[in-house]
């Protein structure tokens, strides 16, 4: 072998993740090519190895961990930042909201980025501004660097919030896709818990430096895990597609049938790769767009971002003195319930959990509204109103974690056709972040207007969410992504 051939082989080898190394790689790839080229379809091996898929999911889950850290950062640091940098409440509110602005920009380009440079490439690009943003916040001497850092971390989070659910959906076997998909939201809640906990013991500058850790580890992990096989099939990298799929399913698994189905679906999609706006009314596009975007919009209209961003203020308004401890308790409840959903989702299905979740949230919001009504108009029982508000908020978080937290992102990653997944996912993620920004910017104004009216308004939107789920949302449990797409063609 010549020097040039050696160099070419070495370069090609470096492009593959470390998990692709080994003698089984070439033999399994040849096996798929030989069987895929014939008319005979070889069934999948009955045993699938979930270890590598879980490992890959845990690596990319460092991204949502960063997402939760960013979302929760403003709550425990408000007093420290305002005092050290002499910020007004309006300046700090702007700081808090800029992560949403950055996330909207990130969401806008996330789909295009993930389509052109891959799911791993998009996550790598998202990690860099996240790291730079946290460094800028930690060393900020004025509000300018604080704002720049917040925008950068928000941009990274916007890209991560679309790319991670899509990557997980595209690597997971159908019987694990729902459970692994919930790890996305579980990581977000763990990130929120960590920032609340650390915020009780360390300064806001040190807390910002701690924010560098998740994305730094993610960058390292991306060099180990394989690219999503469906994206590789879409861009025509057949050998890498086969190797990635074999890696994810286990060394001894026969992936011929799955590879054949993915290739068939990609060929059908590539024939009409250019999406035209005039086709939006066709069922194959109108149906998934309505479901995917609708769920992510309604998720925010239930007021969850406002409640999570300003829960300390809400607790104080309800008369609960240890607001930070109560916020930490809420984060723990979210972690436990989201972990429970990871076990339950493949047994109960997406639709039933969304219905239970939205109904529970609506009832909880009515309870919270009534608690504030008691506090305002029945001062003799204000202590009971405080307890009722706490119960209502706990019930609200539990109900949200049961479905409306994780499942809209799971369905978004499952339901869009491959040829429009990038643009449709970007629109859905952008809509979610835009509504999140609107909710966080208006909740203080709404609470000043009327606490009872605010939670009653959110309850109304949550009732509409329940109706939307009952009338429109399909069940995707137990189906491959190709089967889901074929069901509305």
Coordinates of C-alpha atoms in Angstrom, one line a residue:
X1 CA 0.0 0.0 0.0
X2 CA 1.4 3.4 -1.0
X3 CA 1.9 6.3 1.4
X4 CA -1.1 8.2 -0.2
X5 CA -3.4 5.3 0.3
X6 CA -2.2 4.9 3.9
X7 CA -2.9 8.6 4.4
X8 CA -6.4 8.4 2.9
X9 CA -7.3 5.4 5.0
X10 CA -6.1 7.1 8.1
X11 CA -8.0 10.3 7.4
X12 CA -11.2 8.4 6.7
X13 CA -10.7 6.4 9.9
X14 CA -10.5 9.6 11.9
X15 CA -13.9 10.8 10.6
X16 CA -15.5 7.8 12.2
X17 CA -16.3 7.8 16.0
X18 CA -14.3 5.6 18.3
X19 CA -17.3 3.2 18.7
X20 CA -16.9 2.2 15.0
X21 CA -13.5 0.7 15.6
X22 CA -13.2 -3.1 15.4
X23 CA -13.1 -6.1 13.0
X24 CA -16.9 -6.5 13.1
X25 CA -17.3 -3.2 11.3
X26 CA -16.2 -4.2 7.9
X27 CA -17.8 -7.7 8.0
X28 CA -21.2 -6.3 9.2
X29 CA -21.2 -3.6 6.5
X30 CA -20.5 -6.2 3.8
X31 CA -23.3 -8.3 5.2
X32 CA -25.8 -5.5 4.9
X33 CA -24.7 -4.6 1.4
X34 CA -25.0 -8.2 0.2
X35 CA -28.4 -8.8 1.7
X36 CA -29.7 -5.2 0.9
X37 CA -28.9 -5.7 -2.7
X38 CA -31.0 -8.8 -3.1
X39 CA -34.7 -9.1 -3.1
X40 CA -34.7 -11.2 0.1
X41 CA -35.4 -9.3 3.3
X42 CA -33.7 -10.8 6.3
X43 CA -35.5 -10.3 9.6
X44 CA -34.0 -8.5 12.5
X45 CA -32.3 -10.4 15.2
X46 CA -34.7 -10.9 18.1
X47 CA -32.2 -9.4 20.6
X48 CA -31.2 -5.8 20.3
X49 CA -28.4 -4.3 22.3
X50 CA -29.6 -1.2 24.1
X51 CA -26.3 -0.4 25.8
X52 CA -24.7 1.7 23.1
X53 CA -27.9 3.5 22.3
X54 CA -28.3 4.4 26.0
X55 CA -24.7 5.5 26.2
X56 CA -25.1 7.8 23.2
X57 CA -28.3 9.2 24.6
X58 CA -26.5 10.0 27.9
X59 CA -23.7 11.8 26.1
X60 CA -26.0 14.1 24.1
X61 CA -28.1 14.5 27.3
X62 CA -25.3 16.8 28.5
X63 CA -26.8 19.3 26.1
X64 CA -30.2 19.5 27.8
X65 CA -28.4 19.5 31.1
X66 CA -26.9 22.8 29.9
X67 CA -30.4 23.9 28.8
X68 CA -31.7 23.4 32.3
X69 CA -28.7 25.1 33.9
X70 CA -29.3 28.2 31.6
X71 CA -33.0 28.3 32.3
X72 CA -32.5 28.1 36.1
X73 CA -29.5 30.4 36.4
X74 CA -31.4 33.7 36.8
X75 CA -33.4 32.5 39.8
X76 CA -30.7 32.0 42.5
X77 CA -28.4 34.7 41.2
X78 CA -30.8 37.7 41.0
X79 CA -29.7 39.4 44.3
X80 CA -26.0 38.8 43.8
X81 CA -25.8 40.1 40.2
X82 CA -28.0 43.1 40.9
X83 CA -25.9 44.0 43.9
X84 CA -22.4 43.5 42.4
X85 CA -23.1 45.1 39.0
X86 CA -25.6 47.7 40.3
X87 CA -28.4 46.6 38.0
X88 CA -32.0 47.8 38.2
X89 CA -34.8 45.2 38.2
X90 CA -35.6 46.1 34.6
X91 CA -31.9 45.5 33.6
X92 CA -31.9 42.1 35.3
X93 CA -35.2 41.2 33.7
X94 CA -33.6 42.0 30.3
X95 CA -30.7 39.7 31.3
X96 CA -33.1 36.9 32.1
X97 CA -35.0 37.3 28.9
X98 CA -32.0 37.5 26.6
X99 CA -31.4 33.7 26.8
X100 CA -34.8 33.3 25.1
X101 CA -33.8 35.8 22.4
X102 CA -30.6 33.9 21.8
X103 CA -32.5 30.6 21.8
X104 CA -34.9 32.0 19.1
X105 CA -32.0 32.8 16.9
X106 CA -30.5 29.3 17.6
X107 CA -33.8 27.7 16.9
X108 CA -34.1 29.5 13.6
X109 CA -30.9 28.0 12.3
X110 CA -30.9 24.7 14.2
X111 CA -32.8 22.7 11.5
X112 CA -30.7 24.0 8.6
X113 CA -27.5 23.4 10.6
X114 CA -28.5 19.8 11.6
X115 CA -29.4 19.0 8.0
X116 CA -26.2 20.4 6.5
X117 CA -23.5 19.4 9.0
X118 CA -25.3 16.6 10.8
X119 CA -26.8 16.2 14.3
X120 CA -23.3 15.8 15.9
X121 CA -22.0 18.8 14.0
X122 CA -24.9 21.0 15.1
X123 CA -24.3 20.0 18.7
X124 CA -20.6 20.8 18.4
X125 CA -21.4 24.2 17.0
X126 CA -23.9 24.8 19.8
X127 CA -21.4 23.9 22.5
X128 CA -18.8 26.6 21.6
X129 CA -21.0 29.7 22.2
X130 CA -22.4 28.1 25.3
X131 CA -18.8 27.8 26.8
X132 CA -17.9 31.3 25.7
X133 CA -21.1 32.7 27.1
X134 CA -20.6 31.3 30.5
X135 CA -17.0 32.6 30.6
X136 CA -18.3 36.1 29.6
X137 CA -20.9 36.0 32.4
X138 CA -18.4 34.8 35.0
X139 CA -15.9 37.6 34.2
X140 CA -18.5 40.4 33.4
X141 CA -17.6 43.8 34.9
X142 CA -20.6 45.5 33.3
X143 CA -24.1 44.7 32.0
X144 CA -22.8 44.5 28.4
X145 CA -20.7 41.4 28.9
X146 CA -23.5 39.9 31.0
X147 CA -25.9 40.5 28.1
X148 CA -23.5 39.1 25.5
X149 CA -22.9 36.0 27.6
X150 CA -26.6 35.4 28.1
X151 CA -27.3 35.7 24.3
X152 CA -24.5 33.2 23.5
X153 CA -25.7 30.6 26.0
X154 CA -29.3 31.2 24.7
X155 CA -28.1 30.6 21.1
X156 CA -26.5 27.3 22.1
X157 CA -29.6 26.2 24.0
X158 CA -31.8 27.0 21.0
X159 CA -29.8 24.7 18.8
X160 CA -29.6 22.0 21.4
X161 CA -33.4 22.0 22.1
X162 CA -34.1 20.9 18.5
X163 CA -31.1 18.7 17.8
X164 CA -31.0 16.5 20.9
X165 CA -34.6 15.1 20.6
X166 CA -34.1 14.5 16.9
X167 CA -30.8 12.7 17.4
X168 CA -32.3 10.5 20.1
X169 CA -35.3 9.7 18.0
X170 CA -33.1 8.8 15.0
X171 CA -30.8 6.4 16.9
X172 CA -33.3 4.7 19.2
X173 CA -35.1 1.4 18.3
X174 CA -38.9 1.8 18.3
X175 CA -39.5 0.0 21.6
X176 CA -37.1 2.4 23.5
X177 CA -37.6 5.7 21.6
X178 CA -40.2 7.1 24.0
X179 CA -38.2 6.2 27.2
X180 CA -34.9 7.5 25.8
X181 CA -36.7 10.6 24.5
X182 CA -37.8 11.5 28.1
X183 CA -34.1 11.6 29.1
X184 CA -34.0 14.9 27.2
X185 CA -36.4 16.6 29.6
X186 CA -35.0 14.6 32.6
X187 CA -31.6 16.2 31.9
X188 CA -33.2 19.7 31.7
X189 CA -34.8 19.2 35.2
X190 CA -31.5 17.8 36.6
X191 CA -29.8 21.0 35.2
X192 CA -32.3 23.2 36.9
X193 CA -31.9 21.3 40.2
X194 CA -28.1 21.5 40.0
X195 CA -28.1 25.3 39.4
X196 CA -30.6 25.8 42.3
X197 CA -28.6 23.7 44.6
X198 CA -25.2 25.2 43.8
X199 CA -26.7 28.7 43.8
X200 CA -27.4 28.3 47.6
X201 CA -23.6 27.8 48.3
X202 CA -21.5 29.6 45.6
X203 CA -21.4 33.0 44.1
X204 CA -23.0 33.9 40.8
X205 CA -19.6 34.1 39.1
X206 CA -18.5 30.6 40.2
X207 CA -21.9 29.3 39.3
X208 CA -21.4 30.7 35.7
X209 CA -18.0 28.9 35.5
X210 CA -19.8 25.6 36.6
X211 CA -22.0 26.1 33.5
X212 CA -18.9 25.5 31.3
X213 CA -18.7 21.9 32.4
X214 CA -21.7 20.2 30.7
X215 CA -20.9 21.5 27.2
X216 CA -17.1 20.8 27.6
X217 CA -17.9 17.2 28.4
X218 CA -20.4 17.1 25.5
X219 CA -17.7 18.3 23.0
X220 CA -15.5 15.4 24.1
X221 CA -18.3 12.9 24.0
X222 CA -19.3 13.8 20.4
X223 CA -16.0 12.4 19.2
X224 CA -16.9 9.0 20.6
X225 CA -20.5 8.5 19.5
X226 CA -21.8 7.7 16.0
X227 CA -23.7 10.1 13.8
X228 CA -27.5 9.5 13.4
X229 CA -27.9 6.8 10.8
X230 CA -31.0 8.3 9.1
X231 CA -29.1 11.6 8.4
X232 CA -26.2 9.6 6.9
X233 CA -28.6 7.7 4.7
X234 CA -30.3 10.9 3.7
X235 CA -27.0 12.5 2.4
X236 CA -26.0 9.2 0.7
X237 CA -23.1 8.1 3.0
X238 CA -24.0 4.4 2.7
X239 CA -21.0 2.8 4.4
X240 CA -21.1 5.2 7.3
X241 CA -24.9 4.7 7.6
X242 CA -24.4 0.9 7.8
X243 CA -21.6 1.2 10.3
X244 CA -23.6 3.6 12.5
X245 CA -26.7 1.5 12.5
X246 CA -24.7 -1.7 13.3
X247 CA -22.9 0.1 16.1
X248 CA -26.2 1.3 17.6
X249 CA -28.0 -2.1 17.4
X250 CA -25.1 -4.2 18.7
X251 CA -22.3 -6.3 17.1
X252 CA -24.4 -9.5 16.7
X253 CA -27.7 -7.9 15.6
X254 CA -29.0 -8.4 12.0
X255 CA -30.0 -4.9 10.9
X256 CA -30.8 -5.8 7.3
X257 CA -34.5 -5.2 7.6
X258 CA -34.2 -1.9 9.4
X259 CA -31.5 -0.7 7.0
X260 CA -33.8 -1.6 4.1
X261 CA -36.8 0.3 5.5
X262 CA -34.7 3.4 6.2
X263 CA -33.2 3.4 2.7
X264 CA -36.6 2.9 1.2
X265 CA -38.1 5.8 3.1
X266 CA -35.1 8.0 2.3
X267 CA -35.3 7.3 -1.4
X268 CA -39.0 8.2 -1.4
X269 CA -38.2 11.4 0.5
X270 CA -35.3 12.3 -1.7
X271 CA -37.6 12.2 -4.8
X272 CA -39.5 15.2 -3.4
X273 CA -36.7 16.8 -1.5
X274 CA -37.7 20.3 -2.4
X275 CA -40.6 21.4 -0.3
X276 CA -42.9 24.0 -1.7
X277 CA -45.2 26.2 0.4
X278 CA -48.0 25.3 -1.9
X279 CA -47.7 21.7 -0.6
X280 CA -48.4 22.8 2.9
X281 CA -52.1 22.0 2.6
X282 CA -51.4 18.4 1.7
X283 CA -52.1 16.0 4.5
X284 CA -48.5 14.6 4.5
X285 CA -47.3 18.0 5.6
X286 CA -50.3 19.8 7.1
X287 CA -51.0 17.0 9.7
X288 CA -47.5 16.7 11.2
X289 CA -46.9 20.5 11.1
X290 CA -50.2 21.0 13.0
X291 CA -49.3 18.4 15.6
X292 CA -45.6 19.1 16.1
X293 CA -45.9 22.9 16.1
X294 CA -49.2 22.9 18.0
X295 CA -48.0 20.9 20.9
X296 CA -44.8 23.0 21.4
X297 CA -46.8 26.2 21.2
X298 CA -49.5 25.0 23.7
X299 CA -46.7 23.7 26.1
X300 CA -45.7 27.3 26.6
X301 CA -49.2 28.8 26.7
X302 CA -49.8 26.8 29.8
X303 CA -47.5 29.3 31.5
X304 CA -44.8 26.8 32.6
X305 CA -41.8 29.0 31.6
X306 CA -43.1 31.8 33.7
X307 CA -43.8 29.6 36.7
X308 CA -40.3 28.0 36.5
X309 CA -38.5 31.3 36.0
X310 CA -40.2 33.2 38.7
X311 CA -41.4 30.5 41.1
X312 CA -39.5 32.1 44.0
X313 CA -41.5 35.3 43.5
X314 CA -44.8 33.3 43.2
X315 CA -44.0 31.5 46.5
X316 CA -43.3 34.8 48.2
X317 CA -46.5 36.3 46.9
X318 CA -48.3 33.2 48.3
X319 CA -46.7 34.0 51.8
X320 CA -44.2 31.1 51.7
X321 CA -41.1 32.4 53.5
X322 CA -38.5 29.8 52.3
X323 CA -39.0 30.4 48.6
X324 CA -35.6 29.1 47.5
X325 CA -36.0 25.9 49.4
X326 CA -39.5 25.5 47.9
X327 CA -38.0 26.1 44.4
X328 CA -35.4 23.3 45.1
X329 CA -38.2 21.0 46.2
X330 CA -40.1 21.7 42.9
X331 CA -37.0 20.7 40.9
X332 CA -36.7 17.5 42.9
X333 CA -40.3 16.7 42.1
X334 CA -39.7 17.3 38.4
X335 CA -36.8 14.9 38.4
X336 CA -38.6 12.1 40.1
X337 CA -41.7 12.5 37.9
X338 CA -39.8 12.7 34.7
X339 CA -37.8 9.7 35.6
X340 CA -41.1 7.9 36.3
X341 CA -42.4 8.8 32.8
X342 CA -39.2 7.3 31.3
X343 CA -40.5 4.0 32.6
X344 CA -44.2 4.5 31.9
X345 CA -44.2 6.1 28.4
X346 CA -43.7 2.9 26.4
X347 CA -46.4 1.1 28.5
X348 CA -49.1 3.8 28.6
X349 CA -48.4 5.6 25.3
X350 CA -48.0 9.3 24.4
X351 CA -51.7 10.2 23.9
X352 CA -53.1 9.0 27.3
X353 CA -50.2 10.7 29.2
X354 CA -50.7 14.0 27.4
X355 CA -54.5 13.9 28.3
X356 CA -53.8 13.1 31.9
X357 CA -51.1 15.8 32.1
X358 CA -53.1 18.6 30.5
X359 CA -56.2 17.8 32.6
X360 CA -54.1 17.7 35.8
X361 CA -52.4 21.0 34.9
X362 CA -55.8 22.7 34.3
X363 CA -57.1 21.5 37.7
X364 CA -53.9 22.6 39.4
X365 CA -54.1 26.1 37.9
X366 CA -57.6 26.5 39.0
X367 CA -56.5 25.5 42.6
X368 CA -53.7 28.1 42.5
X369 CA -56.1 30.8 41.2
X370 CA -58.5 30.0 44.0
X371 CA -55.7 30.1 46.6
X372 CA -54.7 33.6 45.6
X373 CA -58.4 34.6 45.6
X374 CA -58.6 33.4 49.2
X375 CA -55.4 35.3 50.1
X376 CA -56.9 38.5 48.7
X377 CA -60.5 38.3 49.8
X378 CA -60.3 36.0 52.8
X379 CA -57.5 37.3 54.9
X380 CA -58.6 35.3 58.0
X381 CA -57.6 32.1 56.2
X382 CA -54.5 33.4 54.4
X383 CA -52.3 30.7 56.0
X384 CA -54.6 28.0 54.4
X385 CA -54.3 29.9 51.1
X386 CA -50.5 29.6 51.3
X387 CA -50.7 25.9 51.8
X388 CA -53.2 25.5 49.0
X389 CA -51.0 27.5 46.6
X390 CA -48.0 25.3 47.4
X391 CA -50.1 22.2 46.9
X392 CA -51.4 23.6 43.6
X393 CA -47.9 24.4 42.3
X394 CA -46.6 21.0 43.3
X395 CA -49.6 19.3 41.5
X396 CA -49.0 21.6 38.5
X397 CA -45.3 20.5 38.2
X398 CA -46.2 16.8 38.7
X399 CA -48.9 17.0 36.0
X400 CA -46.6 18.9 33.6
X401 CA -43.8 16.3 34.2
X402 CA -46.3 13.5 33.4
X403 CA -46.6 14.5 29.8
X404 CA -46.5 18.1 28.7
X405 CA -42.9 18.5 29.6
X406 CA -41.2 15.7 27.6
X407 CA -43.8 14.4 25.2
X408 CA -44.3 17.4 22.9
X409 CA -40.5 17.3 22.1
X410 CA -40.7 13.5 21.6
X411 CA -43.6 13.8 19.1
X412 CA -41.9 16.7 17.3
X413 CA -38.8 14.5 16.8
X414 CA -41.0 11.6 15.5
X415 CA -43.7 13.1 13.4
X416 CA -42.0 15.4 10.8
X417 CA -41.1 13.8 7.4
X418 CA -37.4 13.5 6.9
X419 CA -37.2 15.9 3.9
X420 CA -38.8 18.8 5.9
X421 CA -37.6 17.8 9.4
X422 CA -35.0 20.6 9.5
X423 CA -37.2 23.4 8.5
X424 CA -40.3 22.1 10.3
X425 CA -38.3 21.4 13.5
X426 CA -36.8 24.9 13.3
X427 CA -40.2 26.5 13.0
X428 CA -41.6 24.4 15.9
X429 CA -38.6 25.1 18.2
X430 CA -38.7 28.8 17.3
X431 CA -42.4 29.0 18.1
X432 CA -41.7 27.3 21.5
X433 CA -38.9 29.7 22.4
X434 CA -40.8 32.8 21.2
X435 CA -43.8 31.9 23.4
X436 CA -41.4 31.1 26.3
X437 CA -40.0 34.6 25.9
X438 CA -43.4 36.1 25.7
X439 CA -44.6 34.3 28.8
X440 CA -41.5 35.2 30.9
X441 CA -41.7 38.8 29.8
X442 CA -45.4 39.2 30.6
X443 CA -45.8 37.1 33.8
X444 CA -44.7 39.8 36.2
X445 CA -47.0 42.3 34.5
X446 CA -49.9 39.8 34.6
X447 CA -49.2 39.0 38.3
X448 CA -49.3 42.7 39.1
X449 CA -52.6 43.0 37.2
X450 CA -54.2 40.0 38.9
X451 CA -52.8 36.8 40.3
X452 CA -56.2 35.2 40.1
X453 CA -56.6 36.3 36.5
X454 CA -53.1 35.2 35.5
X455 CA -53.6 31.6 36.6
X456 CA -57.1 31.5 35.3
X457 CA -55.9 32.5 31.9
X458 CA -53.2 29.8 31.9
X459 CA -55.9 27.3 33.0
X460 CA -58.0 28.3 30.0
X461 CA -55.1 27.6 27.6
X462 CA -54.5 24.2 29.3
X463 CA -58.1 23.2 28.8
X464 CA -57.7 24.0 25.1
X465 CA -54.5 21.9 25.1
X466 CA -56.5 18.9 26.4
X467 CA -59.1 19.4 23.7
X468 CA -56.3 19.6 21.0
X469 CA -54.8 16.3 22.3
X470 CA -58.1 14.5 22.3
X471 CA -59.1 15.6 18.8
X472 CA -55.8 15.8 16.9
X473 CA -52.8 14.0 18.4
X474 CA -52.1 10.4 17.2
X475 CA -50.4 7.6 19.1
X476 CA -46.8 6.9 18.0
X477 CA -45.9 4.3 20.5
X478 CA -44.4 1.1 19.1
X479 CA -44.0 2.4 15.5
X480 CA -40.8 3.1 13.6
X481 CA -40.2 6.6 12.3
X482 CA -40.9 5.2 8.8
X483 CA -44.2 3.7 9.9
X484 CA -45.3 7.0 11.5
X485 CA -44.5 8.9 8.3
X486 CA -46.3 6.4 6.1
X487 CA -49.4 6.6 8.2
X488 CA -50.2 10.2 7.0
X489 CA -48.9 10.0 3.5

